[in-house]
Amino acid sequence: MVAIGSKALPLRRHRTGNFVGDSIMGEDDLSYKQSNRKKGMNRKGNRESHGFDGDNSKKNASGRRNGGSVEARNTSMHQNTPVSQTTFVRKQVDPEMAKYFLEIANLFESSGVDLEERSVICGNALEETRGKEYEIATDYIISHTLQTLLDGCDVDHLCGFLRSCAKDFPYIAMDRSGSHVAETAIKSLSNHLQDNDAYSVIEETLTMLCKVVVANPVDLMCCCYGSHVLRSLLCLCKGVTIDSSEFHGTKSSTVLAGRLNFKASQRDGDDSQLHQGFPDLLKFLVAGMLNCTRKDVKTLQVDQFSSFVLQTALKLLVGNDEELLHAIPILLGCTKKDIVEGNYIEMAVVRDVGYLMKETAFSRLMEVILEVAPEILYNEMFTKVFKNSLFELSSHHCGNFVVQALISHARHPDQMELIWEELGPNFKDLLEMGRSGVIASLIAASQRLHCYEQKCCQALAAAVCSADDSPRLIVPRILFLDNYFRSEDKSNWTWVSGVKMHTMGSLILQAVFRYQNEYIHPYITSITSMEADLVLQVAKDNGGARVIEAFLSSDASAKLKRRLVARLKGHFGELSMQSSGSFTVEKCFTASNMSLREVIVSELVTVQSELSKTRQGPHLLRKLDVDRFASRPDQWRSQQASKQSAYKEFYTTFGSSEAKSSKTNDGFLVDTSKNSSHPKDLKDMRKEIDHHLSSGVPFLSMSGGSKRKPNKADQHSGKYAKNLVDDDITKAKNKKLGKKKGHGGS
């Protein structure tokens, strides 16, 4: 029986139990998805695809491995030598040890152990595993209990366990069950780093593990289980979140956001740093992996799981250009050790790299290489590897993703010029092949570098609409790219109700509407000419709704924006009930004049009860002040007029010249933050104006000074709030003028 208390489950001397049969490390051919792990330790199959494109091309897994074994990959260009794999024999756990761990599991499940006793039990049990760590960690049942012990023990027992099994750590990591044990230990180490006193003992433990790993990293890198453990170990050494998707395999949506200028790139910094990490160990581990695998680089280039490890290593080296300049040429197949600036890439490997970019695993690796490469190396790759081959690569189902990465990280207008020369005349061909992602990246790059913007707009329009076609067809055809280009009779094509809109097409249009007004007249004409039923279908589609919002935030005139908004009359209540549609309704409200705003709010009043129960409803009802309109419509109108007056006065004082000229004919000001010199400040100020007008608190109020007390009529009519805003804006204006004089004086 098990004793309960602070001395529970005391240490036992190791017994020479009867070992039942020897067995080869087994059951490793099942994926993490098939392995139903307890405590959330199971990993669902993850494509970890960095790609995106209009034809939904899937990057099939290349070089897939079964458990710890490494299978040689034969490609059209390489006959790779299989990586050596050591056969490791383990003994089964003896019955006494199995019974002991079962008692511990039952004790923990009974919830009768407090935190202090739990730590003592965990420490004692881990000492019992000495010399048997591999057998216990790779046992399908007992490994679950071992994970609990590693998660609940103190740092000394945790490090003692890892040091004791250091020589077997790679074999544990490559096992289906053992890999979860290894990852639990790594996560537990990361948690203990919150205690500064534990830093030195953890560093000593990690040093032992890293030395064992770099002795033979290839097997670990090419194993589906070991690859994941090794990535976690790299993250721990860097000091970032262990299970961060950013380093374990960024989702395609995240990559897409970066390429279309919606998110900062990897080189702009990392927000996931948890602690100082172990920078010297990270360099040692990465350098050891690369030095030990030079002879196996051809295998690693096309192996799916080693590609994941190398991608993680490169992302973690961002900011350390010296290490990246050493690592990237090795991964490209270069063999020279003494590399001089300007000659990092050997011409002998250029052709091989061109072929490799059509391999799934290497294309993903190459995307990350282009993302993190220092500028000098990026420029050399651009010239030696990609020049005069962009269209050929863009035509390939894997290579086109590499081209997207290349374009997204172009540094200079000169590079955009070369890209345009090769891809600009081929927009239609790329769309017909389903390579719309290349065009999306090119449009985003033109905006980022402020070059070829007008040519991009013209080329896109010409690709979907011939000179004989009406410009009004441009937007519908881009929204339904696949449907249009698959049509046999394109001249008579028309949109089909109920068909999902093309994701990349909608993203392209969102990017297009960020261009200056003079570049996008055909697109504005097209979207404002759409029939009411098509506008409604677009607004109901997640991607289409974002297109409408992008148009309403564009440089188009307020009159044209209101023309589109008017097409949605009678459907604002229906749209507001959708989580995505609520944003569209809010944008429509911002872009509307008083009469249209009343139409929108009156439609929301009819669904107010149902809308308030949705997730997005309370915010939308509060933002549009629906309650006030329902109970006191005159006061609501007065409040809206006060807001618009405050916006105009503010933009006149603080906005840029473009913002000052953005007033509409009927006195309403649309959201001009896009054109202002400080868009974030102006957006925040709009929120502050809304808040203070709603609460009656003076906007931009200053301490001291007397304020006119309102009469009751003013309070109810909303004049008081307007007067306060006017007073405070006048003070702010005078303060601004005073600052200007100060800069110019004495």
CSV table of C-alpha atoms in Angstrom, one decimal, residues 473-733:
chain,number,residue,atom,x,y,z
A,473,LEU,CA,-16.7,43.8,-64.7
A,474,ILE,CA,-13.3,44.2,-63.1
A,475,VAL,CA,-14.3,43.8,-59.4
A,476,PRO,CA,-16.8,40.9,-59.9
A,477,ARG,CA,-14.3,39.0,-62.0
A,478,ILE,CA,-11.5,39.4,-59.4
A,479,LEU,CA,-13.9,38.4,-56.6
A,480,PHE,CA,-14.7,35.2,-58.5
A,481,LEU,CA,-11.3,34.6,-60.0
A,482,ASP,CA,-11.5,30.8,-60.1
A,483,ASN,CA,-15.1,30.8,-61.4
A,484,TYR,CA,-14.2,33.3,-64.1
A,485,PHE,CA,-11.0,31.8,-65.4
A,486,ARG,CA,-12.5,28.3,-65.5
A,487,SER,CA,-15.4,29.5,-67.6
A,488,GLU,CA,-15.3,28.4,-71.2
A,489,ASP,CA,-17.2,31.5,-72.5
A,490,LYS,CA,-15.4,34.3,-70.6
A,491,SER,CA,-17.0,37.0,-72.7
A,492,ASN,CA,-20.5,36.0,-71.5
A,493,TRP,CA,-19.5,35.2,-67.9
A,494,THR,CA,-21.7,36.4,-65.1
A,495,TRP,CA,-21.4,35.9,-61.3
A,496,VAL,CA,-23.2,33.0,-59.8
A,497,SER,CA,-25.3,33.4,-56.7
A,498,GLY,CA,-24.2,31.3,-53.7
A,499,VAL,CA,-20.6,30.7,-54.9
A,500,LYS,CA,-17.9,31.4,-52.3
A,501,MET,CA,-15.7,34.3,-53.3
A,502,HIS,CA,-12.1,33.8,-54.1
A,503,THR,CA,-10.0,34.4,-51.0
A,504,MET,CA,-6.9,35.7,-52.8
A,505,GLY,CA,-9.1,37.8,-55.1
A,506,SER,CA,-10.7,39.6,-52.2
A,507,LEU,CA,-7.2,40.2,-50.6
A,508,ILE,CA,-6.0,41.6,-53.9
A,509,LEU,CA,-8.9,44.0,-54.0
A,510,GLN,CA,-8.3,45.1,-50.4
A,511,ALA,CA,-4.7,45.9,-51.4
A,512,VAL,CA,-5.8,47.7,-54.6
A,513,PHE,CA,-8.1,50.1,-52.6
A,514,ARG,CA,-5.1,51.2,-50.5
A,515,TYR,CA,-3.7,52.8,-53.7
A,516,GLN,CA,-4.1,56.5,-54.4
A,517,ASN,CA,-7.4,57.5,-55.9
A,518,GLU,CA,-5.9,58.4,-59.3
A,519,TYR,CA,-4.7,54.8,-59.8
A,520,ILE,CA,-7.9,53.0,-59.1
A,521,HIS,CA,-10.6,54.8,-61.0
A,522,PRO,CA,-11.6,51.7,-63.0
A,523,TYR,CA,-12.0,49.7,-59.7
A,524,ILE,CA,-14.1,52.4,-58.1
A,525,THR,CA,-16.3,52.6,-61.2
A,526,SER,CA,-16.7,48.8,-61.1
A,527,ILE,CA,-17.6,48.4,-57.4
A,528,THR,CA,-20.0,51.3,-57.4
A,529,SER,CA,-21.7,49.9,-60.5
A,530,MET,CA,-22.5,46.5,-59.0
A,531,GLU,CA,-26.2,45.5,-58.7
A,532,ALA,CA,-27.8,45.6,-55.3
A,533,ASP,CA,-28.1,41.8,-55.0
A,534,LEU,CA,-24.4,41.4,-55.8
A,535,VAL,CA,-23.4,44.0,-53.3
A,536,LEU,CA,-25.4,42.1,-50.7
A,537,GLN,CA,-23.8,38.8,-51.6
A,538,VAL,CA,-20.4,40.4,-51.3
A,539,ALA,CA,-21.2,41.9,-47.9
A,540,LYS,CA,-22.3,38.5,-46.6
A,541,ASP,CA,-19.1,36.9,-47.7
A,542,ASN,CA,-16.2,37.2,-45.2
A,543,GLY,CA,-13.7,38.1,-47.8
A,544,GLY,CA,-16.1,40.2,-49.8
A,545,ALA,CA,-17.1,42.2,-46.7
A,546,ARG,CA,-13.4,43.2,-46.2
A,547,VAL,CA,-13.4,44.5,-49.8
A,548,ILE,CA,-16.4,46.7,-49.2
A,549,GLU,CA,-14.7,48.0,-46.0
A,550,ALA,CA,-11.5,48.6,-47.9
A,551,PHE,CA,-13.4,50.7,-50.5
A,552,LEU,CA,-15.1,52.7,-47.8
A,553,SER,CA,-11.7,53.5,-46.2
A,554,SER,CA,-10.2,54.4,-49.6
A,555,ASP,CA,-9.6,57.8,-51.2
A,556,ALA,CA,-12.8,57.5,-53.3
A,557,SER,CA,-15.2,60.4,-52.9
A,558,ALA,CA,-17.8,60.3,-50.2
A,559,LYS,CA,-20.6,60.6,-52.8
A,560,LEU,CA,-19.5,57.3,-54.5
A,561,LYS,CA,-19.1,55.6,-51.1
A,562,ARG,CA,-22.7,56.6,-50.2
A,563,ARG,CA,-23.8,55.2,-53.5
A,564,LEU,CA,-22.5,51.8,-52.5
A,565,VAL,CA,-23.9,52.0,-49.0
A,566,ALA,CA,-27.4,52.8,-50.3
A,567,ARG,CA,-27.4,49.5,-52.2
A,568,LEU,CA,-27.5,47.7,-48.8
A,569,LYS,CA,-30.7,49.5,-47.6
A,570,GLY,CA,-33.1,47.0,-46.0
A,571,HIS,CA,-30.3,44.6,-45.1
A,572,PHE,CA,-28.2,46.3,-42.4
A,573,GLY,CA,-30.1,44.5,-39.6
A,574,GLU,CA,-29.4,41.1,-41.3
A,575,LEU,CA,-25.7,42.0,-41.8
A,576,SER,CA,-25.3,43.2,-38.2
A,577,MET,CA,-26.3,39.7,-37.0
A,578,GLN,CA,-23.2,38.2,-38.6
A,579,SER,CA,-19.9,38.6,-36.8
A,580,SER,CA,-18.1,39.8,-39.9
A,581,GLY,CA,-21.0,41.8,-41.2
A,582,SER,CA,-21.1,44.0,-38.1
A,583,PHE,CA,-17.8,45.6,-39.1
A,584,THR,CA,-19.2,46.3,-42.5
A,585,VAL,CA,-22.2,48.0,-41.0
A,586,GLU,CA,-20.0,50.1,-38.8
A,587,LYS,CA,-17.9,51.2,-41.8
A,588,CYS,CA,-21.1,52.0,-43.8
A,589,PHE,CA,-22.3,54.2,-40.9
A,590,THR,CA,-19.0,56.1,-40.8
A,591,ALA,CA,-19.1,56.8,-44.5
A,592,SER,CA,-22.7,57.9,-44.6
A,593,ASN,CA,-24.4,61.2,-44.3
A,594,MET,CA,-27.2,62.0,-41.7
A,595,SER,CA,-30.0,60.5,-43.8
A,596,LEU,CA,-28.2,57.2,-44.5
A,597,ARG,CA,-27.1,57.0,-40.9
A,598,GLU,CA,-30.7,57.2,-39.7
A,599,VAL,CA,-31.6,54.5,-42.2
A,600,ILE,CA,-28.9,52.2,-40.8
A,601,VAL,CA,-29.7,52.8,-37.1
A,602,SER,CA,-33.5,52.5,-37.7
A,603,GLU,CA,-32.9,49.0,-39.2
A,604,LEU,CA,-30.8,48.1,-36.2
A,605,VAL,CA,-33.5,49.1,-33.8
A,606,THR,CA,-35.8,46.4,-35.3
A,607,VAL,CA,-33.2,43.7,-34.4
A,608,GLN,CA,-31.9,45.3,-31.3
A,609,SER,CA,-33.1,42.6,-28.9
A,610,GLU,CA,-31.5,39.7,-30.9
A,611,LEU,CA,-28.4,41.7,-31.7
A,612,SER,CA,-27.7,42.5,-28.1
A,613,LYS,CA,-27.4,38.7,-27.5
A,614,THR,CA,-24.6,38.2,-30.0
A,615,ARG,CA,-20.9,38.6,-29.4
A,616,GLN,CA,-20.5,41.6,-31.6
A,617,GLY,CA,-23.9,43.2,-30.9
A,618,PRO,CA,-23.3,45.2,-27.7
A,619,HIS,CA,-20.3,47.0,-29.2
A,620,LEU,CA,-22.1,47.9,-32.4
A,621,LEU,CA,-25.2,49.1,-30.6
A,622,ARG,CA,-23.1,51.2,-28.3
A,623,LYS,CA,-20.9,52.5,-31.2
A,624,LEU,CA,-24.0,53.7,-33.2
A,625,ASP,CA,-25.8,54.8,-30.1
A,626,VAL,CA,-28.9,52.8,-31.0
A,627,ASP,CA,-30.5,53.1,-27.6
A,628,ARG,CA,-30.5,56.9,-27.8
A,629,PHE,CA,-32.0,56.9,-31.3
A,630,ALA,CA,-34.8,54.6,-30.2
A,631,SER,CA,-35.8,56.7,-27.2
A,632,ARG,CA,-34.7,60.2,-28.2
A,633,PRO,CA,-34.1,60.5,-31.9
A,634,ASP,CA,-33.8,64.4,-31.9
A,635,GLN,CA,-31.0,64.2,-29.2
A,636,TRP,CA,-29.3,61.5,-31.3
A,637,ARG,CA,-29.3,63.7,-34.4
A,638,SER,CA,-27.9,66.6,-32.3
A,639,GLN,CA,-25.2,64.4,-30.9
A,640,GLN,CA,-24.2,63.2,-34.4
A,641,ALA,CA,-24.0,66.8,-35.7
A,642,SER,CA,-21.9,67.7,-32.7
A,643,LYS,CA,-19.5,64.9,-33.4
A,644,GLN,CA,-19.1,65.8,-37.0
A,645,SER,CA,-18.5,69.4,-36.1
A,646,ALA,CA,-15.8,68.4,-33.7
A,647,TYR,CA,-14.2,66.1,-36.3
A,648,LYS,CA,-14.1,68.9,-38.8
A,649,GLU,CA,-12.6,71.4,-36.4
A,650,PHE,CA,-10.0,68.8,-35.3
A,651,TYR,CA,-9.0,67.9,-38.8
A,652,THR,CA,-8.8,71.6,-39.8
A,653,THR,CA,-6.4,72.1,-36.8
A,654,PHE,CA,-4.4,69.0,-36.7
A,655,GLY,CA,-4.9,67.1,-39.9
A,656,SER,CA,-2.8,67.1,-43.0
A,657,SER,CA,-3.6,69.1,-46.1
A,658,GLU,CA,-5.3,66.0,-47.6
A,659,ALA,CA,-7.5,65.6,-44.5
A,660,LYS,CA,-8.5,69.3,-44.5
A,661,SER,CA,-9.8,68.9,-48.0
A,662,SER,CA,-11.8,65.8,-47.4
A,663,LYS,CA,-15.1,67.4,-46.2
A,664,THR,CA,-18.2,66.3,-47.9
A,665,ASN,CA,-20.8,68.5,-49.5
A,666,ASP,CA,-23.4,67.9,-46.8
A,667,GLY,CA,-21.0,68.7,-43.9
A,668,PHE,CA,-20.2,65.1,-42.9
A,669,LEU,CA,-16.6,64.1,-42.7
A,670,VAL,CA,-15.6,60.5,-43.6
A,671,ASP,CA,-12.8,58.6,-42.0
A,672,THR,CA,-9.7,60.5,-43.3
A,673,SER,CA,-7.2,59.0,-41.0
A,674,LYS,CA,-5.8,57.1,-44.0
A,675,ASN,CA,-4.5,60.4,-45.5
A,676,SER,CA,-3.4,62.1,-42.3
A,677,SER,CA,0.1,62.5,-41.2
A,678,HIS,CA,-0.5,60.7,-38.0
A,679,PRO,CA,-3.3,58.2,-38.6
A,680,LYS,CA,-3.0,56.4,-35.3
A,681,ASP,CA,-3.2,59.7,-33.3
A,682,LEU,CA,-6.2,60.9,-35.4
A,683,LYS,CA,-8.0,57.6,-34.9
A,684,ASP,CA,-7.4,57.8,-31.2
A,685,MET,CA,-8.6,61.4,-31.1
A,686,ARG,CA,-11.9,60.4,-32.9
A,687,LYS,CA,-12.5,57.8,-30.2
A,688,GLU,CA,-11.8,60.4,-27.5
A,689,ILE,CA,-14.2,62.9,-29.2
A,690,ASP,CA,-16.9,60.2,-29.3
A,691,HIS,CA,-16.3,59.3,-25.7
A,692,HIS,CA,-16.4,62.8,-24.3
A,693,LEU,CA,-19.4,63.8,-26.4
A,694,SER,CA,-21.3,60.7,-25.1
A,695,SER,CA,-20.4,61.3,-21.5
A,696,GLY,CA,-20.7,65.1,-21.5
A,697,VAL,CA,-17.1,65.4,-20.1
A,698,PRO,CA,-15.1,68.3,-21.6
A,699,PHE,CA,-12.8,67.2,-24.5
A,700,LEU,CA,-9.2,68.2,-24.2
A,701,SER,CA,-10.1,69.9,-21.0
A,702,MET,CA,-7.3,71.6,-19.1
A,703,SER,CA,-6.8,71.9,-15.4
A,704,GLY,CA,-7.8,75.3,-13.9
A,705,GLY,CA,-9.9,77.9,-15.6
A,706,SER,CA,-13.6,78.4,-15.4
A,707,LYS,CA,-16.2,76.8,-17.6
A,708,ARG,CA,-19.6,78.2,-18.5
A,709,LYS,CA,-22.3,76.4,-16.6
A,710,PRO,CA,-25.0,75.1,-19.0
A,711,ASN,CA,-28.6,75.8,-18.7
A,712,LYS,CA,-31.0,72.8,-18.8
A,713,ALA,CA,-32.1,73.4,-22.3
A,714,ASP,CA,-28.5,73.3,-23.5
A,715,GLN,CA,-27.9,70.0,-21.6
A,716,HIS,CA,-30.8,68.3,-23.2
A,717,SER,CA,-30.2,69.6,-26.7
A,718,GLY,CA,-26.6,68.6,-26.8
A,719,LYS,CA,-25.3,72.2,-27.3
A,720,TYR,CA,-23.4,72.0,-24.0
A,721,ALA,CA,-21.2,69.2,-25.3
A,722,LYS,CA,-20.7,70.9,-28.6
A,723,ASN,CA,-19.7,74.2,-26.9
A,724,LEU,CA,-17.2,72.4,-24.6
A,725,VAL,CA,-15.7,70.7,-27.6
A,726,ASP,CA,-15.4,74.0,-29.4
A,727,ASP,CA,-13.9,75.7,-26.4
A,728,ASP,CA,-11.3,72.9,-25.9
A,729,ILE,CA,-10.4,72.7,-29.6
A,730,THR,CA,-9.9,76.5,-29.7
A,731,LYS,CA,-7.5,76.1,-26.7
A,732,ALA,CA,-5.7,73.2,-28.3
A,733,LYS,CA,-5.4,75.3,-31.5
